[in-house]
Short mmCIF file of C-alpha atoms in Angstrom, two decimals:
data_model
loop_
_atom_site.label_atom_id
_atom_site.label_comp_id
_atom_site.label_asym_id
_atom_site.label_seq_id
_atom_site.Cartn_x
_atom_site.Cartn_y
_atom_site.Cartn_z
CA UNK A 1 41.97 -24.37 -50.66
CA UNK A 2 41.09 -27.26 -52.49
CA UNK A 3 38.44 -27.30 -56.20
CA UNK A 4 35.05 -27.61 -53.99
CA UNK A 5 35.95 -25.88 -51.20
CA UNK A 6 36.50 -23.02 -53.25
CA UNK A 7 33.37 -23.63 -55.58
CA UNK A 8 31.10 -23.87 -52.72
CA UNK A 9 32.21 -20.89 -51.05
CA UNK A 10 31.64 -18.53 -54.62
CA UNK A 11 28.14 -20.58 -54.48
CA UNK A 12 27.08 -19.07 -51.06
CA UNK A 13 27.99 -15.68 -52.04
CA UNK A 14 26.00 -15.77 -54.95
CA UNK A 15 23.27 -16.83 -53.21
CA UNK A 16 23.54 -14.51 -51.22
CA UNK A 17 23.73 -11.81 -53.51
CA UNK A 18 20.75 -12.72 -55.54
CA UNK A 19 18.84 -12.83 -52.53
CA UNK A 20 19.70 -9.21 -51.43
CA UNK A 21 18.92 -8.42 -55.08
CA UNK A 22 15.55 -9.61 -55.66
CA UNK A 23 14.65 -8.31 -52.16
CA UNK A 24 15.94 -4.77 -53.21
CA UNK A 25 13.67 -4.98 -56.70
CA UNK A 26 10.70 -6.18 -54.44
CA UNK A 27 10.79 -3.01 -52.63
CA UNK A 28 10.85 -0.71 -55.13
CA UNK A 29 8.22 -2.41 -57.51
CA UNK A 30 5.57 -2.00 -54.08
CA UNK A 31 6.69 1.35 -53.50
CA UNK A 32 6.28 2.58 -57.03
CA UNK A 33 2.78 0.34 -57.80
CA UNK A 34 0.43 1.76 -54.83
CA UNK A 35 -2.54 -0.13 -54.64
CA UNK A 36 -5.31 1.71 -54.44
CA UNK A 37 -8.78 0.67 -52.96
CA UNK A 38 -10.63 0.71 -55.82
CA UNK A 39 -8.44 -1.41 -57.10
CA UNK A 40 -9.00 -4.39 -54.66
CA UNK A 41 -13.09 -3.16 -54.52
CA UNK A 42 -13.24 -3.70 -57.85
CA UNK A 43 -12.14 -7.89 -57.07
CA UNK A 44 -14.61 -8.08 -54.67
CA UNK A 45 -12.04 -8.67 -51.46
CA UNK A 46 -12.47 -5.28 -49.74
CA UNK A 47 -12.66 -5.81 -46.10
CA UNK A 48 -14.62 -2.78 -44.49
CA UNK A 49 -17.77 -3.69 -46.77
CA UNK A 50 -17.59 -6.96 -46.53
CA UNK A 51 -20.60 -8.51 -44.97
CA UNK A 52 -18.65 -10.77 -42.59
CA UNK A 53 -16.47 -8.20 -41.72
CA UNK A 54 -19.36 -5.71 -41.31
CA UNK A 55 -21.08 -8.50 -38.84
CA UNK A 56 -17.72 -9.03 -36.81
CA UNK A 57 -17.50 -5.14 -36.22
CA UNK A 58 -21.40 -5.24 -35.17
CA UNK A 59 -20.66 -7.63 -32.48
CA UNK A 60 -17.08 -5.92 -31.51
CA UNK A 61 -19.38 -2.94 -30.84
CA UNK A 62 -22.27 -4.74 -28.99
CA UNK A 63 -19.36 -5.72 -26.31
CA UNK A 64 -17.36 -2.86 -26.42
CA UNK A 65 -20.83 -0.97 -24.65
CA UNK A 66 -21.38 -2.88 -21.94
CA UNK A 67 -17.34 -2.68 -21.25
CA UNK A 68 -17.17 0.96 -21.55
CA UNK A 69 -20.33 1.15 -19.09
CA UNK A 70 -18.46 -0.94 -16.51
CA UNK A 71 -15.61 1.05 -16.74
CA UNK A 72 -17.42 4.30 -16.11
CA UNK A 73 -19.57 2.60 -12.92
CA UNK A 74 -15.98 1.56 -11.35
CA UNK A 75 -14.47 5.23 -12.63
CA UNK A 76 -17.43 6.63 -10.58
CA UNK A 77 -17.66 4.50 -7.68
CA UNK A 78 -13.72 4.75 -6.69
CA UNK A 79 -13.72 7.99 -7.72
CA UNK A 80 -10.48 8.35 -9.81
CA UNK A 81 -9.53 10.28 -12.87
CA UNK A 82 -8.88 7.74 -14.93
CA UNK A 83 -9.06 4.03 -14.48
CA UNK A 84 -5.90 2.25 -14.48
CA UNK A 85 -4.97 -0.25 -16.72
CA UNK A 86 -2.50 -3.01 -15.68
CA UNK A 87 -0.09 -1.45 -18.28
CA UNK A 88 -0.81 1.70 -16.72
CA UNK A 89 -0.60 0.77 -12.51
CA UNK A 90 1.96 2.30 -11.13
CA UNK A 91 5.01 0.68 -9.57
CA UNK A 92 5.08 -1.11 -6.23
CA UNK A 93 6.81 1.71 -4.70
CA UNK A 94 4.15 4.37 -5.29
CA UNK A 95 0.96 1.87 -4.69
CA UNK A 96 0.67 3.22 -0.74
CA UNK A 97 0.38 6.49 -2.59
CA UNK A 98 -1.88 6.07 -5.21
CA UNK A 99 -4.41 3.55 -3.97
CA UNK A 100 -4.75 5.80 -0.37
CA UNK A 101 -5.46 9.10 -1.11
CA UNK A 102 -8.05 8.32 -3.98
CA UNK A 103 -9.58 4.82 -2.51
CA UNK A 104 -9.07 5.02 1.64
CA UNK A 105 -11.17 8.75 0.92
CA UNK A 106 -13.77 7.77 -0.11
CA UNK A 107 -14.47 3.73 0.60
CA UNK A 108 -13.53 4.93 4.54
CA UNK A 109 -10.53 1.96 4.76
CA UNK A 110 -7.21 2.31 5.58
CA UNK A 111 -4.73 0.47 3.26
CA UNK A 112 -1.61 -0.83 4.70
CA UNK A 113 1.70 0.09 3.74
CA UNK A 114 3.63 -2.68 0.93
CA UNK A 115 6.27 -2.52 3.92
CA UNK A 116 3.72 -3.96 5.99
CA UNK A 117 2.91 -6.92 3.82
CA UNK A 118 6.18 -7.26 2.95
CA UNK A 119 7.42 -7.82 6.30
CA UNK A 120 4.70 -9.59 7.54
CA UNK A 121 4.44 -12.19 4.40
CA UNK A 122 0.80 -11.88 4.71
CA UNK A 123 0.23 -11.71 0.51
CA UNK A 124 1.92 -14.21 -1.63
CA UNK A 125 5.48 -12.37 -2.71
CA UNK A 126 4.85 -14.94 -6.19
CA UNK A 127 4.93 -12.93 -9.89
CA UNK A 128 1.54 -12.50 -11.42
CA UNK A 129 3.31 -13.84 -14.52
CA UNK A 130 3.46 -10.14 -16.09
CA UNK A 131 6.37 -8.79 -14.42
CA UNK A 132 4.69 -7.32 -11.45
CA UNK A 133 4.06 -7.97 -8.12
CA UNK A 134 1.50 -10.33 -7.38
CA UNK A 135 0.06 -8.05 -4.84
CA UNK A 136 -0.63 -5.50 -6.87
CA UNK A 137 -1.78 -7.75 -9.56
CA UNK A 138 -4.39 -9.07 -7.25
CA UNK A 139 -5.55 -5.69 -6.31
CA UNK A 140 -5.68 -4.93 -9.90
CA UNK A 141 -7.67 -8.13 -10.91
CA UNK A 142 -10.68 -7.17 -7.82
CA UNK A 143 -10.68 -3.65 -9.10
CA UNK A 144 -11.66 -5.09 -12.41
CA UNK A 145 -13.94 -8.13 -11.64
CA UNK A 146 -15.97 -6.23 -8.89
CA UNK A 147 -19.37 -8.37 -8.25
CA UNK A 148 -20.73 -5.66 -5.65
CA UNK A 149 -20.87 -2.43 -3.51
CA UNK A 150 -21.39 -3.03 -0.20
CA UNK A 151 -21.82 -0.70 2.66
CA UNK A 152 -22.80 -1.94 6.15
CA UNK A 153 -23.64 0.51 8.55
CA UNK A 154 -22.03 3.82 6.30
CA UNK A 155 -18.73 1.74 6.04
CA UNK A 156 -18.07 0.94 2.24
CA UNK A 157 -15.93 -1.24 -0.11
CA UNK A 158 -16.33 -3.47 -3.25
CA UNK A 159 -16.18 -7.45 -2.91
CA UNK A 160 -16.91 -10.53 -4.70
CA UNK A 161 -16.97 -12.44 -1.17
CA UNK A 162 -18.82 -11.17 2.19
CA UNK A 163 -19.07 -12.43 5.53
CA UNK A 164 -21.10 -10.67 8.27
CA UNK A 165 -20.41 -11.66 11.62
CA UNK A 166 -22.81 -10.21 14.59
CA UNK A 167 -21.42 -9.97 18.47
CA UNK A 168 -24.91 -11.16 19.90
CA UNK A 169 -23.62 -10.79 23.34
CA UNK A 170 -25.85 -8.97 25.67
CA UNK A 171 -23.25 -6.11 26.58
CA UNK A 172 -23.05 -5.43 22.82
CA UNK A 173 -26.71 -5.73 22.80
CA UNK A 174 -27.06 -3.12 25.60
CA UNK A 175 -24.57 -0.38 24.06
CA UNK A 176 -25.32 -0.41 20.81
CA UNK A 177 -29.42 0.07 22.18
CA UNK A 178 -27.86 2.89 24.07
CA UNK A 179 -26.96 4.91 21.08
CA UNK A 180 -30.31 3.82 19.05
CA UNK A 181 -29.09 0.40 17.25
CA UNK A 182 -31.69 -1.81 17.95
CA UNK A 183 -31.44 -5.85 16.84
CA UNK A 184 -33.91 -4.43 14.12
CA UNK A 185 -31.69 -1.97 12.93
CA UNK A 186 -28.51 -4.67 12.95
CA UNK A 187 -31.13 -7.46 10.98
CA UNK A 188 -32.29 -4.24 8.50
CA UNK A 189 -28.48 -3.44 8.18
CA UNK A 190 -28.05 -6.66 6.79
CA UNK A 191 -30.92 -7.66 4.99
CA UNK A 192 -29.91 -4.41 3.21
CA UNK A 193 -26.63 -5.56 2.04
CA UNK A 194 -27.78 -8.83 0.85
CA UNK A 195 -31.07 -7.22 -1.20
CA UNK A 196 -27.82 -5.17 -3.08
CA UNK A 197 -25.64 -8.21 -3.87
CA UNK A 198 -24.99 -8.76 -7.37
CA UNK A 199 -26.17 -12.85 -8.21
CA UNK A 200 -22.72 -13.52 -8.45
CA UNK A 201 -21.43 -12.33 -5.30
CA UNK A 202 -21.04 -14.96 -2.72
CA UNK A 203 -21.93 -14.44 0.72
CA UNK A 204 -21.80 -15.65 4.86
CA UNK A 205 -23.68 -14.60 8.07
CA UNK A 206 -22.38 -15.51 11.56
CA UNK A 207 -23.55 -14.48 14.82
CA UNK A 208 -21.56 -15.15 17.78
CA UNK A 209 -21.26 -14.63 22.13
CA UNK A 210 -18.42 -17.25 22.75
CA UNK A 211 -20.05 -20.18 20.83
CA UNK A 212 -21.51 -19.12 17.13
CA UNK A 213 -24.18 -20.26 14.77
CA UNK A 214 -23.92 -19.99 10.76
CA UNK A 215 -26.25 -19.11 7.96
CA UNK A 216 -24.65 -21.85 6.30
CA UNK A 217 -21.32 -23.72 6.49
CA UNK A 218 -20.02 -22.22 3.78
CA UNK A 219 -20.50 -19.26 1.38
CA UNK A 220 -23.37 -19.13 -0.95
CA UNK A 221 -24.34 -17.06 -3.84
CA UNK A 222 -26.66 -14.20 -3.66
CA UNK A 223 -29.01 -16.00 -5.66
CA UNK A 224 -33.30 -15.05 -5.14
CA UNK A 225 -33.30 -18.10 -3.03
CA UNK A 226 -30.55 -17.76 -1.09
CA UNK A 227 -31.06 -14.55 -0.12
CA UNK A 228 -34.54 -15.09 0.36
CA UNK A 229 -33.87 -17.87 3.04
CA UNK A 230 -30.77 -15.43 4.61
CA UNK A 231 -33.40 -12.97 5.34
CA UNK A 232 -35.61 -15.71 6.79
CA UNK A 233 -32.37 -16.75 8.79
CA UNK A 234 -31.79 -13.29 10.04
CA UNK A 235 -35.60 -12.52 11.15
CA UNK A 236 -35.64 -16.22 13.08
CA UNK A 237 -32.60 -16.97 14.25
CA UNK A 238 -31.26 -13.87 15.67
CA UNK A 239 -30.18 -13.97 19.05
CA UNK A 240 -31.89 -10.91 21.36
CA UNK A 241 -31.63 -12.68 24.17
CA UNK A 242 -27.59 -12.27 24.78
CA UNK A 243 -26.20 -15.72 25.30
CA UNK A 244 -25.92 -18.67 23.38
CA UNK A 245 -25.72 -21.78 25.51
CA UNK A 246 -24.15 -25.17 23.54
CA UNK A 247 -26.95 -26.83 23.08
CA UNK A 248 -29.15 -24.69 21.40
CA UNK A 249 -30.36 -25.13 17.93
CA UNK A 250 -27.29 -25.34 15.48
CA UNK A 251 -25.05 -23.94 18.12
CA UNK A 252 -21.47 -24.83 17.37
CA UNK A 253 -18.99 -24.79 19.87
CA UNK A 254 -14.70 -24.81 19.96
CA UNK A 255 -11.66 -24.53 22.08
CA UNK A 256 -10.80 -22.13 22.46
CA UNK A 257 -14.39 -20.50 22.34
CA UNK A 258 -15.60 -16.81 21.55
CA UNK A 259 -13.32 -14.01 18.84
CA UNK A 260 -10.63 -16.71 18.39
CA UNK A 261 -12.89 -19.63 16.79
CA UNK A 262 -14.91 -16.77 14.98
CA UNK A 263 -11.95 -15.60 13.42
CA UNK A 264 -10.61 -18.83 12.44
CA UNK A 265 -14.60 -19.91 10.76
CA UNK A 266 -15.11 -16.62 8.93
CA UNK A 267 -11.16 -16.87 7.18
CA UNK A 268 -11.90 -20.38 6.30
CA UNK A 269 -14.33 -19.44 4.07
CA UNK A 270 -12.03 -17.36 2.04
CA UNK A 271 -14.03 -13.67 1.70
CA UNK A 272 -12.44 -10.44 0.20
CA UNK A 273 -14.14 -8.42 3.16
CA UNK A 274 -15.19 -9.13 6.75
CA UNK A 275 -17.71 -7.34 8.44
CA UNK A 276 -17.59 -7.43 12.23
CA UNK A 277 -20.11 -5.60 14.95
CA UNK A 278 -19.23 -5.70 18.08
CA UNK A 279 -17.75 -3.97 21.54
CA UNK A 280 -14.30 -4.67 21.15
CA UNK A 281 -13.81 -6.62 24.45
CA UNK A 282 -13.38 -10.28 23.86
CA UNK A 283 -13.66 -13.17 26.30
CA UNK A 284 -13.34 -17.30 26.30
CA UNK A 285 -13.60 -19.98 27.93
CA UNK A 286 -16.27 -20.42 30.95
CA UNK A 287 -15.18 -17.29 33.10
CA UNK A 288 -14.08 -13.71 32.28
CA UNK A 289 -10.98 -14.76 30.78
CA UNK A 290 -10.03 -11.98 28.28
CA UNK A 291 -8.41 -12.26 25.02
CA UNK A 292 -4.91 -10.36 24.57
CA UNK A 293 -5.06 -8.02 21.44
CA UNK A 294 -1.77 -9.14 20.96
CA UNK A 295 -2.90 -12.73 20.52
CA UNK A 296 -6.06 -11.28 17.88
CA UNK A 297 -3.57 -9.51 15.89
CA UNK A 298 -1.05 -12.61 15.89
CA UNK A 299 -4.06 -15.01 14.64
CA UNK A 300 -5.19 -12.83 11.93
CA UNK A 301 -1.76 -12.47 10.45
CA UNK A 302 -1.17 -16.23 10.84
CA UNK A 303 -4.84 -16.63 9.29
CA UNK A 304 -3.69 -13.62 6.63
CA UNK A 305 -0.30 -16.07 5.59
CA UNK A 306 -0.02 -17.65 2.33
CA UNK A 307 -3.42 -16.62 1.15
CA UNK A 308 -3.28 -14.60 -2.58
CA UNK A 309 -5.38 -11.94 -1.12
CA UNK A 310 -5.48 -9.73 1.67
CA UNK A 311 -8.84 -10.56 4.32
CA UNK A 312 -9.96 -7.06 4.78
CA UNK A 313 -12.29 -6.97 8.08
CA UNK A 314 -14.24 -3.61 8.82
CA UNK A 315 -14.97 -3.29 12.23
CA UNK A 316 -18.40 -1.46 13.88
CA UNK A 317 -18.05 -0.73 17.21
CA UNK A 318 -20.10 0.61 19.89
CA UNK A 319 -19.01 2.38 23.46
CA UNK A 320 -15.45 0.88 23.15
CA UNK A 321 -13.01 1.92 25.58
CA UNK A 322 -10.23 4.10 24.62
CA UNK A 323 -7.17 1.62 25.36
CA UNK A 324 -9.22 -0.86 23.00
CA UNK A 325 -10.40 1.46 20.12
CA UNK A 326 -6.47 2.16 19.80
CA UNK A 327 -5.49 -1.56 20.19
CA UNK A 328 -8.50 -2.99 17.63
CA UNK A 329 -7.85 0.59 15.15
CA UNK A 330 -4.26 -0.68 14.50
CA UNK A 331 -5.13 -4.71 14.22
CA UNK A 332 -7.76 -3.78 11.82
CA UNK A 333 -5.57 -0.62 9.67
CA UNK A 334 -3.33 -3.33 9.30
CA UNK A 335 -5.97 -5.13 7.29
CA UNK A 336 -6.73 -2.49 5.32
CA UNK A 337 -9.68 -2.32 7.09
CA UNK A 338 -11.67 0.89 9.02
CA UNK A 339 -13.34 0.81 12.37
CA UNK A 340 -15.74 3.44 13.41
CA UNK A 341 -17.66 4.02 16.53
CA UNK A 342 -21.66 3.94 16.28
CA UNK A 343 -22.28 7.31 18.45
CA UNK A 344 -25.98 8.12 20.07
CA UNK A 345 -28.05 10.44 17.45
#
C-alpha cells in the first residue's frame, strides 16, 4: 500500500470516529440537561399559549364538530358499531360479510358477492392507489361523501346520484290502482324524495311505456329551482293516460324501443342508484314482442362494465307473476339492488 493510500484510509477512520464521538457526547449532554417549560416560557416561544397557536387550535376545533357530527349521522343511519375507517375496512375477503349483515338489514338491498363482480368484471379490478381493492375503495369513498338518504316507496339507500324512472304503461297503471297506488301516490312518492335531496345531490326523472320522456337530458342538482320545476314536471307531464305515442310533446323514441332504451338512457347518466316502478313484463317494438330476462340481465352487465362504480337499481313492483319476480329478484340482487312487491292494504 502505497504513502496516500495508506494516509487516506487512517483519515476516514478518524472521521469516522470523531463523528461517533461527538454524537455519543450529544446524547448524553440532552439527556442530562432536561429542558423544562418554564424554561422556554420564560423566552417567550412556548407553543400552547401562543396566540397563533391558540387561533390554529380554535379553528382545528370549529372543523373537528361538524366532522364528528357527520360521522355520528352516517354511524346512525347504517347502523353499525363503529364506523370504519379505510385503515380499519376489512379485507376483500370478508367485505360480503361485513357490509351484508349490517347494511342489506337495514337499507333493504342485497349486496352481491366480490365473486360476482369479480367474475363478471362489472367494477374496475384497478388499485385505489392505497393497496386495496378499488372496489372496496369506492364503496368506502360513498360511505364517506354521502349527499343524501333516499327512500322511495319504503325502499332505502344513500346516493350522491338518483334517477327515477316510472313504467307509465296502462297495465302498470291498472295494478298498482288495484292495490291503492294511485298516479298521485307515484307523483307524491317522488316529489317526496326530491323535497329530501341534499343541494348537492344530483338528480333524473324518466317516465316510460316503450318510448320515454325526460325531466331533463341529463342530471341536475337538487337546487330550489330545480326541484321546484321537477315538481312542476311531475304534476304536468305525467302520463295517466297509459301510452305514449311518438309524437307527443318531448317524446323520444329508439330501436329497439321500451326497458332496453330505458336502461341504456338512465346508465348514461352515470347515477349511484336507480329507481324503477313497474310490472316486470317488458315489451318492444310495435306488437307484443317480449323482452328475454336473459337479454335485461346481459345489457345491464354490459352497461355495469368498466364503470368505477356499481349502478345499483331498486326495483317496485306491482302484481308480478311468479316466474318474473324470480327472474327480475336475481337480475336486480345482482346489482345490489332489492325488489319488493307493492301488496293491496
Amino acid at each position: 500500500m502505497n504513502f496516500w493510500n495508506k494516509f487516506g484510509l487512517q483519515l476516514g477512520v478518524s472521521i469516522i470516529v470523531h463523528v461517533i464521538i461527538f454524537i455519543i457526547l450529544g446524547g448524553v449532554i440532552l439527556y442530562e440537561v432536561p429542558i423544562s417549560k418554564e424554561s422556554i416560557k420564560s423566552a417567550g416561544v412556548f407553543a400552547e399559549d401562543h396566540p397563533i397557536e391558540k387561533e390554529v387550535k380554535d379553528e382545528a376545533l370549529l372543523l373537528e364538530e361538524p366532522i364528528l357530527e357527520q360521522a355520528d349521522e352516517l354511524e346512525t343511519a347504517v347502523g353499525l358499531d363503529e364506523v370504519l375507517t379505510v385503515a380499519e375496512a376489512p379485507p376483500l375477503d370478508s367485505f360480503q360479510d361485513v357490509i351484508s349483515s349490517s347494511v342489506s338489514d337495514q337499507l333493504n338491498v342485497a349486496i352481491p358477492s366480490v365473486a360476482y363482480l369479480a367474475d363478471q368484471s362489472l367494477v374496475s379490478s384497478a388499485s385505489d392507489g392505497s393497496g386495496g381493492s378499488a372496489i372496496l375503495g369506492k364503496i368506502g369513498q360513498k360511505a364517506t361523501s354521502l349527499s343524501s338518504t333516499v327512500s322511495f316507496f319504503g325502499v332505502k339507500d344513500f346516493a350522491n346520484k338518483i334517477v327515477i324512472a316510472f313504467d307509465v304503461s296502462s297495465s302498470v297503471l291498472t295494478k298498482a290502482k288495484a292495490v291503492g297506488v294511485t298516479t298521485e301516490r307515484m307523483k307524491d312518492e317522488a316529489i317526496k324524495v326530491l323535497r329530501g335531496l341534499s343541494r348537492d345531490t344530483e338528480f333524473g326523472l324518466l317516465q316510460f311505456v316503450r318510448n320515454y320522456k325526460v325531466f331533463e337530458d341529463r342530471l341536475v342538482l337538487a337546487s330550489g329551482r330545480n326541484v321546484k320545476e321537477a315538481k312542476e314536471w311531475i304534476e304536468d307531464e305525467f302520463i295517466s293516460s297509459g301510452s305514449m305515442p311518438a309524437g307527443g310533446k318531448d317524446v323520444i323514441r329508439k330501436d329497439p324501443n321500451g326497458i332496453e332504451s330505458v336502461l341504456k338512457q338512465t346508465f348514461s347518466w352515470d347515477p349511484d342508484v336507480i329507481y324503477l316502478i313497474s310490472d316486470g313484463s317488458f315489451y318492444r317494438g310495435v306488437g307484443m314482442q317480449k323482452v328475454p330476462y336473459s337479454e335485461i340481465n346481459q345489457l345491464i352487465t354490459e352497461l355495469q362494465r368498466g364503470r368505477n362504480h356499481l349502478v345499483k337499481i331498486h326495483f317496485i313492483g306491482f302484481e308480478m307473476k311468479d316466474n318474473e319476480r324470480r327472474e327480475l329478484t336475481r337480475i336486480i340482487s345482482r346489482t345490489g339492488g332489492s325488489l319488493i312487491q307493492m301488496e293491496a292494504m
